[in-house]
PDB file of C-alpha atoms and ligand atoms in Angstrom:
ATOM      1  CA  UNK A   1       0.000   0.000   0.000  1.00 74.00           C
ATOM      2  CA  UNK A   2       1.420   3.330  -1.005  1.00 93.00           C
ATOM      3  CA  UNK A   3       0.359   6.678   0.407  1.00 97.00           C
ATOM      4  CA  UNK A   4       2.442   9.672  -0.517  1.00 98.00           C
ATOM      5  CA  UNK A   5       2.372  13.446  -0.423  1.00 98.00           C
ATOM      6  CA  UNK A   6       4.162  15.324  -3.216  1.00 98.00           C
ATOM      7  CA  UNK A   7       5.608  18.705  -2.245  1.00 98.00           C
ATOM      8  CA  UNK A   8       7.441  21.178  -4.440  1.00 97.00           C
ATOM      9  CA  UNK A   9       6.984  24.520  -6.186  1.00 96.00           C
ATOM     10  CA  UNK A  10       4.515  24.925  -9.038  1.00 95.00           C
ATOM     11  CA  UNK A  11       6.146  23.487 -12.158  1.00 93.00           C
ATOM     12  CA  UNK A  12       8.293  21.003 -10.232  1.00 95.00           C
ATOM     13  CA  UNK A  13       6.664  18.115 -12.065  1.00 95.00           C
ATOM     14  CA  UNK A  14       4.416  16.919  -9.230  1.00 96.00           C
ATOM     15  CA  UNK A  15       1.447  16.403 -11.525  1.00 96.00           C
ATOM     16  CA  UNK A  16       3.357  14.474 -14.194  1.00 96.00           C
ATOM     17  CA  UNK A  17       5.154  12.254 -11.699  1.00 97.00           C
ATOM     18  CA  UNK A  18       2.108  11.681  -9.488  1.00 97.00           C
ATOM     19  CA  UNK A  19       0.046  10.686 -12.509  1.00 97.00           C
ATOM     20  CA  UNK A  20       2.665   8.238 -13.836  1.00 95.00           C
ATOM     21  CA  UNK A  21       3.391   6.605 -10.518  1.00 96.00           C
ATOM     22  CA  UNK A  22      -0.250   6.384  -9.424  1.00 96.00           C
ATOM     23  CA  UNK A  23      -1.018   4.652 -12.720  1.00 95.00           C
ATOM     24  CA  UNK A  24       1.961   2.327 -12.329  1.00 94.00           C
ATOM     25  CA  UNK A  25       1.004   1.346  -8.769  1.00 94.00           C
ATOM     26  CA  UNK A  26      -2.728   1.348  -9.466  1.00 95.00           C
ATOM     27  CA  UNK A  27      -3.529   3.869  -6.754  1.00 96.00           C
ATOM     28  CA  UNK A  28      -5.398   7.184  -6.818  1.00 97.00           C
ATOM     29  CA  UNK A  29      -3.813  10.401  -8.011  1.00 98.00           C
ATOM     30  CA  UNK A  30      -5.519  13.141  -6.013  1.00 98.00           C
ATOM     31  CA  UNK A  31      -4.758  16.636  -7.308  1.00 98.00           C
ATOM     32  CA  UNK A  32      -6.615  19.468  -5.573  1.00 98.00           C
ATOM     33  CA  UNK A  33      -5.680  21.755  -8.499  1.00 97.00           C
ATOM     34  CA  UNK A  34      -7.374  19.355 -10.968  1.00 97.00           C
ATOM     35  CA  UNK A  35     -10.410  18.880  -8.725  1.00 98.00           C
ATOM     36  CA  UNK A  36     -10.795  22.646  -8.396  1.00 98.00           C
ATOM     37  CA  UNK A  37     -10.273  23.264 -12.135  1.00 97.00           C
ATOM     38  CA  UNK A  38     -12.977  20.659 -12.886  1.00 97.00           C
ATOM     39  CA  UNK A  39     -15.329  22.365 -10.433  1.00 97.00           C
ATOM     40  CA  UNK A  40     -14.663  25.714 -12.129  1.00 97.00           C
ATOM     41  CA  UNK A  41     -15.278  24.208 -15.570  1.00 97.00           C
ATOM     42  CA  UNK A  42     -18.557  22.647 -14.431  1.00 98.00           C
ATOM     43  CA  UNK A  43     -19.713  25.828 -12.655  1.00 97.00           C
ATOM     44  CA  UNK A  44     -20.445  23.976  -9.422  1.00 97.00           C
ATOM     45  CA  UNK A  45     -20.903  26.064  -6.247  1.00 97.00           C
ATOM     46  CA  UNK A  46     -17.334  25.130  -5.255  1.00 97.00           C
ATOM     47  CA  UNK A  47     -16.075  26.155  -8.702  1.00 97.00           C
ATOM     48  CA  UNK A  48     -17.797  29.516  -8.519  1.00 97.00           C
ATOM     49  CA  UNK A  49     -16.127  30.245  -5.193  1.00 98.00           C
ATOM     50  CA  UNK A  50     -12.698  28.925  -6.202  1.00 98.00           C
ATOM     51  CA  UNK A  51     -12.349  30.512  -9.635  1.00 97.00           C
ATOM     52  CA  UNK A  52     -11.132  34.022  -8.761  1.00 97.00           C
ATOM     53  CA  UNK A  53      -8.509  32.689  -6.330  1.00 98.00           C
ATOM     54  CA  UNK A  54      -7.201  30.199  -8.871  1.00 97.00           C
ATOM     55  CA  UNK A  55      -6.993  32.814 -11.599  1.00 96.00           C
ATOM     56  CA  UNK A  56      -4.971  35.137  -9.353  1.00 96.00           C
ATOM     57  CA  UNK A  57      -2.604  32.423  -8.133  1.00 97.00           C
ATOM     58  CA  UNK A  58      -3.858  32.720  -4.555  1.00 98.00           C
ATOM     59  CA  UNK A  59      -4.723  29.735  -2.420  1.00 98.00           C
ATOM     60  CA  UNK A  60      -8.410  28.871  -2.400  1.00 98.00           C
ATOM     61  CA  UNK A  61      -9.761  29.329   1.173  1.00 98.00           C
ATOM     62  CA  UNK A  62      -8.894  26.385   3.409  1.00 98.00           C
ATOM     63  CA  UNK A  63     -12.452  25.437   4.313  1.00 97.00           C
ATOM     64  CA  UNK A  64     -13.365  24.774   0.673  1.00 98.00           C
ATOM     65  CA  UNK A  65     -10.292  22.636   0.082  1.00 98.00           C
ATOM     66  CA  UNK A  66     -10.604  20.787   3.384  1.00 98.00           C
ATOM     67  CA  UNK A  67     -14.212  19.788   2.677  1.00 97.00           C
ATOM     68  CA  UNK A  68     -13.149  18.641  -0.775  1.00 97.00           C
ATOM     69  CA  UNK A  69     -10.300  16.506   0.589  1.00 98.00           C
ATOM     70  CA  UNK A  70     -12.375  15.050   3.377  1.00 97.00           C
ATOM     71  CA  UNK A  71     -14.880  13.879   0.801  1.00 97.00           C
ATOM     72  CA  UNK A  72     -12.227  12.600  -1.606  1.00 97.00           C
ATOM     73  CA  UNK A  73     -10.202  10.656   0.965  1.00 97.00           C
ATOM     74  CA  UNK A  74     -13.373   9.102   2.380  1.00 95.00           C
ATOM     75  CA  UNK A  75     -14.186   7.467  -0.955  1.00 95.00           C
ATOM     76  CA  UNK A  76     -13.600   3.697  -1.075  1.00 94.00           C
ATOM     77  CA  UNK A  77     -10.791   3.834  -3.670  1.00 93.00           C
ATOM     78  CA  UNK A  78      -8.662   5.850  -1.229  1.00 93.00           C
ATOM     79  CA  UNK A  79      -8.294   2.805   0.972  1.00 90.00           C
ATOM     80  CA  UNK A  80      -5.994   1.160  -1.568  1.00 91.00           C
ATOM     81  CA  UNK A  81      -3.478   4.011  -1.666  1.00 96.00           C
ATOM     82  CA  UNK A  82      -2.985   7.494  -3.076  1.00 98.00           C
ATOM     83  CA  UNK A  83      -0.616  10.238  -4.095  1.00 98.00           C
ATOM     84  CA  UNK A  84      -1.613  13.723  -2.975  1.00 98.00           C
ATOM     85  CA  UNK A  85      -0.520  16.352  -5.477  1.00 98.00           C
ATOM     86  CA  UNK A  86      -0.972  19.968  -4.362  1.00 98.00           C
ATOM     87  CA  UNK A  87      -2.302  19.235  -0.878  1.00 98.00           C
ATOM     88  CA  UNK A  88      -1.477  20.197   1.832  1.00 98.00           C
ATOM     89  CA  UNK A  89      -0.471  23.711   0.768  1.00 98.00           C
ATOM     90  CA  UNK A  90      -0.034  25.356   4.188  1.00 98.00           C
ATOM     91  CA  UNK A  91       0.403  24.386   7.848  1.00 98.00           C
ATOM     92  CA  UNK A  92      -3.319  24.441   8.785  1.00 98.00           C
ATOM     93  CA  UNK A  93      -4.044  22.066   5.889  1.00 98.00           C
ATOM     94  CA  UNK A  94      -1.249  19.753   7.070  1.00 98.00           C
ATOM     95  CA  UNK A  95      -2.720  19.704  10.594  1.00 98.00           C
ATOM     96  CA  UNK A  96      -6.157  18.957   9.201  1.00 98.00           C
ATOM     97  CA  UNK A  97      -4.731  16.126   7.067  1.00 98.00           C
ATOM     98  CA  UNK A  98      -3.057  14.533  10.095  1.00 97.00           C
ATOM     99  CA  UNK A  99      -6.348  14.493  11.988  1.00 98.00           C
ATOM    100  CA  UNK A 100      -8.311  13.284   8.983  1.00 97.00           C
ATOM    101  CA  UNK A 101      -5.923  10.384   8.298  1.00 97.00           C
ATOM    102  CA  UNK A 102      -6.098   9.360  11.926  1.00 96.00           C
ATOM    103  CA  UNK A 103      -9.898   9.337  11.740  1.00 96.00           C
ATOM    104  CA  UNK A 104      -9.815   7.302   8.531  1.00 94.00           C
ATOM    105  CA  UNK A 105      -7.159   4.944   9.954  1.00 93.00           C
ATOM    106  CA  UNK A 106      -4.844   5.717   7.016  1.00 94.00           C
ATOM    107  CA  UNK A 107      -1.166   6.504   7.330  1.00 94.00           C
ATOM    108  CA  UNK A 108       1.020   8.529   4.974  1.00 95.00           C
ATOM    109  CA  UNK A 109       4.244   6.614   4.146  1.00 94.00           C
ATOM    110  CA  UNK A 110       6.338   9.596   3.199  1.00 95.00           C
ATOM    111  CA  UNK A 111       6.410  13.121   1.861  1.00 98.00           C
ATOM    112  CA  UNK A 112       8.418  13.625  -1.318  1.00 97.00           C
ATOM    113  CA  UNK A 113       9.942  17.043  -1.918  1.00 98.00           C
ATOM    114  CA  UNK A 114      10.669  17.621  -5.608  1.00 98.00           C
ATOM    115  CA  UNK A 115      13.495  20.155  -5.746  1.00 97.00           C
ATOM    116  CA  UNK A 116      13.754  22.417  -8.794  1.00 96.00           C
ATOM    117  CA  UNK A 117      15.457  25.850  -9.049  1.00 93.00           C
ATOM    118  CA  UNK A 118      13.227  28.927  -9.522  1.00 88.00           C
ATOM    119  CA  UNK A 119      14.416  29.878 -13.015  1.00 89.00           C
ATOM    120  CA  UNK A 120      13.750  26.355 -14.291  1.00 93.00           C
ATOM    121  CA  UNK A 121      10.287  26.389 -12.779  1.00 93.00           C
ATOM    122  CA  UNK A 122       9.357  29.734 -14.387  1.00 90.00           C
ATOM    123  CA  UNK A 123      10.586  28.581 -17.806  1.00 90.00           C
ATOM    124  CA  UNK A 124       8.616  25.332 -17.522  1.00 90.00           C
ATOM    125  CA  UNK A 125       5.415  27.071 -16.460  1.00 90.00           C
ATOM    126  CA  UNK A 126       5.611  29.648 -19.234  1.00 88.00           C
ATOM    127  CA  UNK A 127       6.007  26.783 -21.709  1.00 88.00           C
ATOM    128  CA  UNK A 128       3.045  24.942 -20.193  1.00 81.00           C
ATOM    129  CA  UNK A 129       0.838  28.045 -20.365  1.00 74.00           C
ATOM    130  CA  UNK A 130       1.355  28.143 -24.117  1.00 77.00           C
ATOM    131  CA  UNK A 131       0.785  24.405 -24.536  1.00 80.00           C
ATOM    132  CA  UNK A 132      -2.128  23.710 -22.194  1.00 82.00           C
ATOM    133  CA  UNK A 133      -3.697  27.146 -22.107  1.00 78.00           C
ATOM    134  CA  UNK A 134      -3.933  27.251 -18.315  1.00 83.00           C
ATOM    135  CA  UNK A 135      -5.226  30.641 -17.215  1.00 83.00           C
ATOM    136  CA  UNK A 136      -2.837  30.773 -14.250  1.00 89.00           C
ATOM    137  CA  UNK A 137       0.306  30.108 -16.309  1.00 88.00           C
ATOM    138  CA  UNK A 138       0.855  33.747 -17.324  1.00 90.00           C
ATOM    139  CA  UNK A 139       4.085  35.366 -16.137  1.00 89.00           C
ATOM    140  CA  UNK A 140       2.427  37.635 -13.557  1.00 92.00           C
ATOM    141  CA  UNK A 141       0.363  34.862 -11.993  1.00 93.00           C
ATOM    142  CA  UNK A 142       3.332  32.477 -12.074  1.00 92.00           C
ATOM    143  CA  UNK A 143       5.363  34.977 -10.002  1.00 92.00           C
ATOM    144  CA  UNK A 144       2.513  35.246  -7.503  1.00 95.00           C
ATOM    145  CA  UNK A 145       2.158  31.450  -7.292  1.00 95.00           C
ATOM    146  CA  UNK A 146       5.866  31.168  -6.538  1.00 95.00           C
ATOM    147  CA  UNK A 147       5.550  33.804  -3.805  1.00 96.00           C
ATOM    148  CA  UNK A 148       2.566  31.997  -2.308  1.00 98.00           C
ATOM    149  CA  UNK A 149       4.562  28.774  -2.467  1.00 97.00           C
ATOM    150  CA  UNK A 150       7.514  30.330  -0.629  1.00 97.00           C
ATOM    151  CA  UNK A 151       5.395  32.000   2.034  1.00 98.00           C
ATOM    152  CA  UNK A 152       2.801  29.347   2.726  1.00 98.00           C
ATOM    153  CA  UNK A 153       3.824  25.986   1.309  1.00 98.00           C
ATOM    154  CA  UNK A 154       7.621  25.837   1.693  1.00 97.00           C
ATOM    155  CA  UNK A 155       7.358  25.793   5.546  1.00 98.00           C
ATOM    156  CA  UNK A 156       5.852  22.322   5.142  1.00 98.00           C
ATOM    157  CA  UNK A 157       9.309  21.045   4.162  1.00 98.00           C
ATOM    158  CA  UNK A 158      10.580  21.695   7.708  1.00 98.00           C
ATOM    159  CA  UNK A 159       7.316  20.494   9.194  1.00 98.00           C
ATOM    160  CA  UNK A 160       7.622  17.067   7.582  1.00 98.00           C
ATOM    161  CA  UNK A 161      11.394  16.930   8.024  1.00 98.00           C
ATOM    162  CA  UNK A 162      10.937  17.310  11.787  1.00 98.00           C
ATOM    163  CA  UNK A 163       8.458  14.460  11.670  1.00 96.00           C
ATOM    164  CA  UNK A 164      11.021  12.380   9.784  1.00 96.00           C
ATOM    165  CA  UNK A 165       8.669  11.881   6.868  1.00 96.00           C
ATOM    166  CA  UNK A 166      10.552  13.924   4.264  1.00 97.00           C
ATOM    167  CA  UNK A 167      12.427  12.524   1.283  1.00 96.00           C
ATOM    168  CA  UNK A 168      14.016  14.935  -1.231  1.00 97.00           C
ATOM    169  CA  UNK A 169      14.369  14.155  -4.916  1.00 97.00           C
ATOM    170  CA  UNK A 170      16.106  16.195  -7.611  1.00 97.00           C
ATOM    171  CA  UNK A 171      13.330  17.336  -9.931  1.00 97.00           C
ATOM    172  CA  UNK A 172      15.745  19.060 -12.302  1.00 97.00           C
ATOM    173  CA  UNK A 173      16.323  16.006 -14.497  1.00 96.00           C
ATOM    174  CA  UNK A 174      14.416  14.427 -17.367  1.00 96.00           C
ATOM    175  CA  UNK A 175      10.925  13.175 -16.415  1.00 95.00           C
ATOM    176  CA  UNK A 176      12.091   9.550 -16.770  1.00 97.00           C
ATOM    177  CA  UNK A 177      15.110  10.125 -14.522  1.00 97.00           C
ATOM    178  CA  UNK A 178      12.871  11.697 -11.893  1.00 97.00           C
ATOM    179  CA  UNK A 179      10.459   8.752 -12.102  1.00 97.00           C
ATOM    180  CA  UNK A 180      13.354   6.277 -11.701  1.00 96.00           C
ATOM    181  CA  UNK A 181      14.696   8.152  -8.687  1.00 96.00           C
ATOM    182  CA  UNK A 182      11.250   8.326  -7.123  1.00 96.00           C
ATOM    183  CA  UNK A 183      10.743   4.599  -7.559  1.00 94.00           C
ATOM    184  CA  UNK A 184      14.111   3.933  -5.949  1.00 94.00           C
ATOM    185  CA  UNK A 185      13.637   6.121  -2.896  1.00 92.00           C
ATOM    186  CA  UNK A 186      10.030   5.215  -2.259  1.00 89.00           C
ATOM    187  CA  UNK A 187      10.360   1.486  -2.380  1.00 76.00           C
ATOM    188  CA  UNK A 188      13.789   1.146  -0.853  1.00 55.00           C
TER     189      UNK A 188
HETATM  190  P1  AMP B   1      -1.962  23.337  -8.854  1.00 83.64           P
HETATM  191  O1  AMP B   1      -2.667  22.685  -9.996  1.00 83.64           O
HETATM  192  O2  AMP B   1      -1.662  22.389  -7.737  1.00 83.64           O
HETATM  193  O3  AMP B   1      -0.775  24.134  -9.282  1.00 83.64           O
HETATM  194  O4  AMP B   1      -3.002  24.383  -8.234  1.00 83.64           O
HETATM  195  C1  AMP B   1      -3.523  25.454  -9.006  1.00 83.64           C
HETATM  196  C2  AMP B   1      -4.294  26.404  -8.121  1.00 83.64           C
HETATM  197  O5  AMP B   1      -5.364  25.721  -7.467  1.00 83.64           O
HETATM  198  C3  AMP B   1      -3.498  27.053  -6.983  1.00 83.64           C
HETATM  199  O6  AMP B   1      -2.782  28.190  -7.433  1.00 83.64           O
HETATM  200  C4  AMP B   1      -4.619  27.403  -6.018  1.00 83.64           C
HETATM  201  O7  AMP B   1      -5.342  28.535  -6.452  1.00 83.64           O
HETATM  202  C5  AMP B   1      -5.538  26.200  -6.139  1.00 83.64           C
HETATM  203  N1  AMP B   1      -5.177  25.118  -5.197  1.00 83.64           N
HETATM  204  C6  AMP B   1      -4.725  23.878  -5.492  1.00 83.64           C
HETATM  205  N2  AMP B   1      -4.512  23.149  -4.387  1.00 83.64           N
HETATM  206  C7  AMP B   1      -4.850  23.955  -3.347  1.00 83.64           C
HETATM  207  C8  AMP B   1      -4.830  23.791  -1.935  1.00 83.64           C
HETATM  208  N3  AMP B   1      -4.429  22.639  -1.361  1.00 83.64           N
HETATM  209  N4  AMP B   1      -5.246  24.840  -1.174  1.00 83.64           N
HETATM  210  C9  AMP B   1      -5.645  25.996  -1.719  1.00 83.64           C
HETATM  211  N5  AMP B   1      -5.669  26.217  -3.037  1.00 83.64           N
HETATM  212  C10 AMP B   1      -5.282  25.210  -3.863  1.00 83.64           C
END
Protein backbone atom coordinates (compact mmCIF):
# COMPACT_ATOMS: atom_id res chain seq x y z
CA UNK A 1 0.00 0.00 0.00
CA UNK A 2 1.42 3.33 -1.00
CA UNK A 3 0.36 6.68 0.41
CA UNK A 4 2.44 9.67 -0.52
CA UNK A 5 2.37 13.45 -0.42
CA UNK A 6 4.16 15.32 -3.22
CA UNK A 7 5.61 18.71 -2.25
CA UNK A 8 7.44 21.18 -4.44
CA UNK A 9 6.98 24.52 -6.19
CA UNK A 10 4.52 24.92 -9.04
CA UNK A 11 6.15 23.49 -12.16
CA UNK A 12 8.29 21.00 -10.23
CA UNK A 13 6.66 18.12 -12.07
CA UNK A 14 4.42 16.92 -9.23
CA UNK A 15 1.45 16.40 -11.52
CA UNK A 16 3.36 14.47 -14.19
CA UNK A 17 5.15 12.25 -11.70
CA UNK A 18 2.11 11.68 -9.49
CA UNK A 19 0.05 10.69 -12.51
CA UNK A 20 2.67 8.24 -13.84
CA UNK A 21 3.39 6.61 -10.52
CA UNK A 22 -0.25 6.38 -9.42
CA UNK A 23 -1.02 4.65 -12.72
CA UNK A 24 1.96 2.33 -12.33
CA UNK A 25 1.00 1.35 -8.77
CA UNK A 26 -2.73 1.35 -9.47
CA UNK A 27 -3.53 3.87 -6.75
CA UNK A 28 -5.40 7.18 -6.82
CA UNK A 29 -3.81 10.40 -8.01
CA UNK A 30 -5.52 13.14 -6.01
CA UNK A 31 -4.76 16.64 -7.31
CA UNK A 32 -6.62 19.47 -5.57
CA UNK A 33 -5.68 21.75 -8.50
CA UNK A 34 -7.37 19.35 -10.97
CA UNK A 35 -10.41 18.88 -8.72
CA UNK A 36 -10.80 22.65 -8.40
CA UNK A 37 -10.27 23.26 -12.13
CA UNK A 38 -12.98 20.66 -12.89
CA UNK A 39 -15.33 22.37 -10.43
CA UNK A 40 -14.66 25.71 -12.13
CA UNK A 41 -15.28 24.21 -15.57
CA UNK A 42 -18.56 22.65 -14.43
CA UNK A 43 -19.71 25.83 -12.66
CA UNK A 44 -20.44 23.98 -9.42
CA UNK A 45 -20.90 26.06 -6.25
CA UNK A 46 -17.33 25.13 -5.26
CA UNK A 47 -16.07 26.15 -8.70
CA UNK A 48 -17.80 29.52 -8.52
CA UNK A 49 -16.13 30.25 -5.19
CA UNK A 50 -12.70 28.93 -6.20
CA UNK A 51 -12.35 30.51 -9.63
CA UNK A 52 -11.13 34.02 -8.76
CA UNK A 53 -8.51 32.69 -6.33
CA UNK A 54 -7.20 30.20 -8.87
CA UNK A 55 -6.99 32.81 -11.60
CA UNK A 56 -4.97 35.14 -9.35
CA UNK A 57 -2.60 32.42 -8.13
CA UNK A 58 -3.86 32.72 -4.55
CA UNK A 59 -4.72 29.74 -2.42
CA UNK A 60 -8.41 28.87 -2.40
CA UNK A 61 -9.76 29.33 1.17
CA UNK A 62 -8.89 26.38 3.41
CA UNK A 63 -12.45 25.44 4.31
CA UNK A 64 -13.36 24.77 0.67
CA UNK A 65 -10.29 22.64 0.08
CA UNK A 66 -10.60 20.79 3.38
CA UNK A 67 -14.21 19.79 2.68
CA UNK A 68 -13.15 18.64 -0.78
CA UNK A 69 -10.30 16.51 0.59
CA UNK A 70 -12.37 15.05 3.38
CA UNK A 71 -14.88 13.88 0.80
CA UNK A 72 -12.23 12.60 -1.61
CA UNK A 73 -10.20 10.66 0.96
CA UNK A 74 -13.37 9.10 2.38
CA UNK A 75 -14.19 7.47 -0.96
CA UNK A 76 -13.60 3.70 -1.08
CA UNK A 77 -10.79 3.83 -3.67
CA UNK A 78 -8.66 5.85 -1.23
CA UNK A 79 -8.29 2.80 0.97
CA UNK A 80 -5.99 1.16 -1.57
CA UNK A 81 -3.48 4.01 -1.67
CA UNK A 82 -2.99 7.49 -3.08
CA UNK A 83 -0.62 10.24 -4.09
CA UNK A 84 -1.61 13.72 -2.98
CA UNK A 85 -0.52 16.35 -5.48
CA UNK A 86 -0.97 19.97 -4.36
CA UNK A 87 -2.30 19.24 -0.88
CA UNK A 88 -1.48 20.20 1.83
CA UNK A 89 -0.47 23.71 0.77
CA UNK A 90 -0.03 25.36 4.19
CA UNK A 91 0.40 24.39 7.85
CA UNK A 92 -3.32 24.44 8.78
CA UNK A 93 -4.04 22.07 5.89
CA UNK A 94 -1.25 19.75 7.07
CA UNK A 95 -2.72 19.70 10.59
CA UNK A 96 -6.16 18.96 9.20
CA UNK A 97 -4.73 16.13 7.07
CA UNK A 98 -3.06 14.53 10.09
CA UNK A 99 -6.35 14.49 11.99
CA UNK A 100 -8.31 13.28 8.98
CA UNK A 101 -5.92 10.38 8.30
CA UNK A 102 -6.10 9.36 11.93
CA UNK A 103 -9.90 9.34 11.74
CA UNK A 104 -9.82 7.30 8.53
CA UNK A 105 -7.16 4.94 9.95
CA UNK A 106 -4.84 5.72 7.02
CA UNK A 107 -1.17 6.50 7.33
CA UNK A 108 1.02 8.53 4.97
CA UNK A 109 4.24 6.61 4.15
CA UNK A 110 6.34 9.60 3.20
CA UNK A 111 6.41 13.12 1.86
CA UNK A 112 8.42 13.63 -1.32
CA UNK A 113 9.94 17.04 -1.92
CA UNK A 114 10.67 17.62 -5.61
CA UNK A 115 13.50 20.16 -5.75
CA UNK A 116 13.75 22.42 -8.79
CA UNK A 117 15.46 25.85 -9.05
CA UNK A 118 13.23 28.93 -9.52
CA UNK A 119 14.42 29.88 -13.01
CA UNK A 120 13.75 26.36 -14.29
CA UNK A 121 10.29 26.39 -12.78
CA UNK A 122 9.36 29.73 -14.39
CA UNK A 123 10.59 28.58 -17.81
CA UNK A 124 8.62 25.33 -17.52
CA UNK A 125 5.41 27.07 -16.46
CA UNK A 126 5.61 29.65 -19.23
CA UNK A 127 6.01 26.78 -21.71
CA UNK A 128 3.04 24.94 -20.19
CA UNK A 129 0.84 28.05 -20.37
CA UNK A 130 1.35 28.14 -24.12
CA UNK A 131 0.79 24.41 -24.54
CA UNK A 132 -2.13 23.71 -22.19
CA UNK A 133 -3.70 27.15 -22.11
CA UNK A 134 -3.93 27.25 -18.31
CA UNK A 135 -5.23 30.64 -17.21
CA UNK A 136 -2.84 30.77 -14.25
CA UNK A 137 0.31 30.11 -16.31
CA UNK A 138 0.85 33.75 -17.32
CA UNK A 139 4.09 35.37 -16.14
CA UNK A 140 2.43 37.63 -13.56
CA UNK A 141 0.36 34.86 -11.99
CA UNK A 142 3.33 32.48 -12.07
CA UNK A 143 5.36 34.98 -10.00
CA UNK A 144 2.51 35.25 -7.50
CA UNK A 145 2.16 31.45 -7.29
CA UNK A 146 5.87 31.17 -6.54
CA UNK A 147 5.55 33.80 -3.80
CA UNK A 148 2.57 32.00 -2.31
CA UNK A 149 4.56 28.77 -2.47
CA UNK A 150 7.51 30.33 -0.63
CA UNK A 151 5.40 32.00 2.03
CA UNK A 152 2.80 29.35 2.73
CA UNK A 153 3.82 25.99 1.31
CA UNK A 154 7.62 25.84 1.69
CA UNK A 155 7.36 25.79 5.55
CA UNK A 156 5.85 22.32 5.14
CA UNK A 157 9.31 21.04 4.16
CA UNK A 158 10.58 21.70 7.71
CA UNK A 159 7.32 20.49 9.19
CA UNK A 160 7.62 17.07 7.58
CA UNK A 161 11.39 16.93 8.02
CA UNK A 162 10.94 17.31 11.79
CA UNK A 163 8.46 14.46 11.67
CA UNK A 164 11.02 12.38 9.78
CA UNK A 165 8.67 11.88 6.87
CA UNK A 166 10.55 13.92 4.26
CA UNK A 167 12.43 12.52 1.28
CA UNK A 168 14.02 14.93 -1.23
CA UNK A 169 14.37 14.15 -4.92
CA UNK A 170 16.11 16.20 -7.61
CA UNK A 171 13.33 17.34 -9.93
CA UNK A 172 15.75 19.06 -12.30
CA UNK A 173 16.32 16.01 -14.50
CA UNK A 174 14.42 14.43 -17.37
CA UNK A 175 10.92 13.17 -16.42
CA UNK A 176 12.09 9.55 -16.77
CA UNK A 177 15.11 10.12 -14.52
CA UNK A 178 12.87 11.70 -11.89
CA UNK A 179 10.46 8.75 -12.10
CA UNK A 180 13.35 6.28 -11.70
CA UNK A 181 14.70 8.15 -8.69
CA UNK A 182 11.25 8.33 -7.12
CA UNK A 183 10.74 4.60 -7.56
CA UNK A 184 14.11 3.93 -5.95
CA UNK A 185 13.64 6.12 -2.90
CA UNK A 186 10.03 5.22 -2.26
CA UNK A 187 10.36 1.49 -2.38
CA UNK A 188 13.79 1.15 -0.85
P1 LIG B 1 -1.96 23.34 -8.85
O1 LIG B 1 -2.67 22.69 -10.00
O2 LIG B 1 -1.66 22.39 -7.74
O3 LIG B 1 -0.78 24.13 -9.28
O4 LIG B 1 -3.00 24.38 -8.23
C1 LIG B 1 -3.52 25.45 -9.01
C2 LIG B 1 -4.29 26.40 -8.12
O5 LIG B 1 -5.36 25.72 -7.47
C3 LIG B 1 -3.50 27.05 -6.98
O6 LIG B 1 -2.78 28.19 -7.43
C4 LIG B 1 -4.62 27.40 -6.02
O7 LIG B 1 -5.34 28.53 -6.45
C5 LIG B 1 -5.54 26.20 -6.14
N1 LIG B 1 -5.18 25.12 -5.20
C6 LIG B 1 -4.73 23.88 -5.49
N2 LIG B 1 -4.51 23.15 -4.39
C7 LIG B 1 -4.85 23.96 -3.35
C8 LIG B 1 -4.83 23.79 -1.93
N3 LIG B 1 -4.43 22.64 -1.36
N4 LIG B 1 -5.25 24.84 -1.17
C9 LIG B 1 -5.65 26.00 -1.72
N5 LIG B 1 -5.67 26.22 -3.04
C10 LIG B 1 -5.28 25.21 -3.86
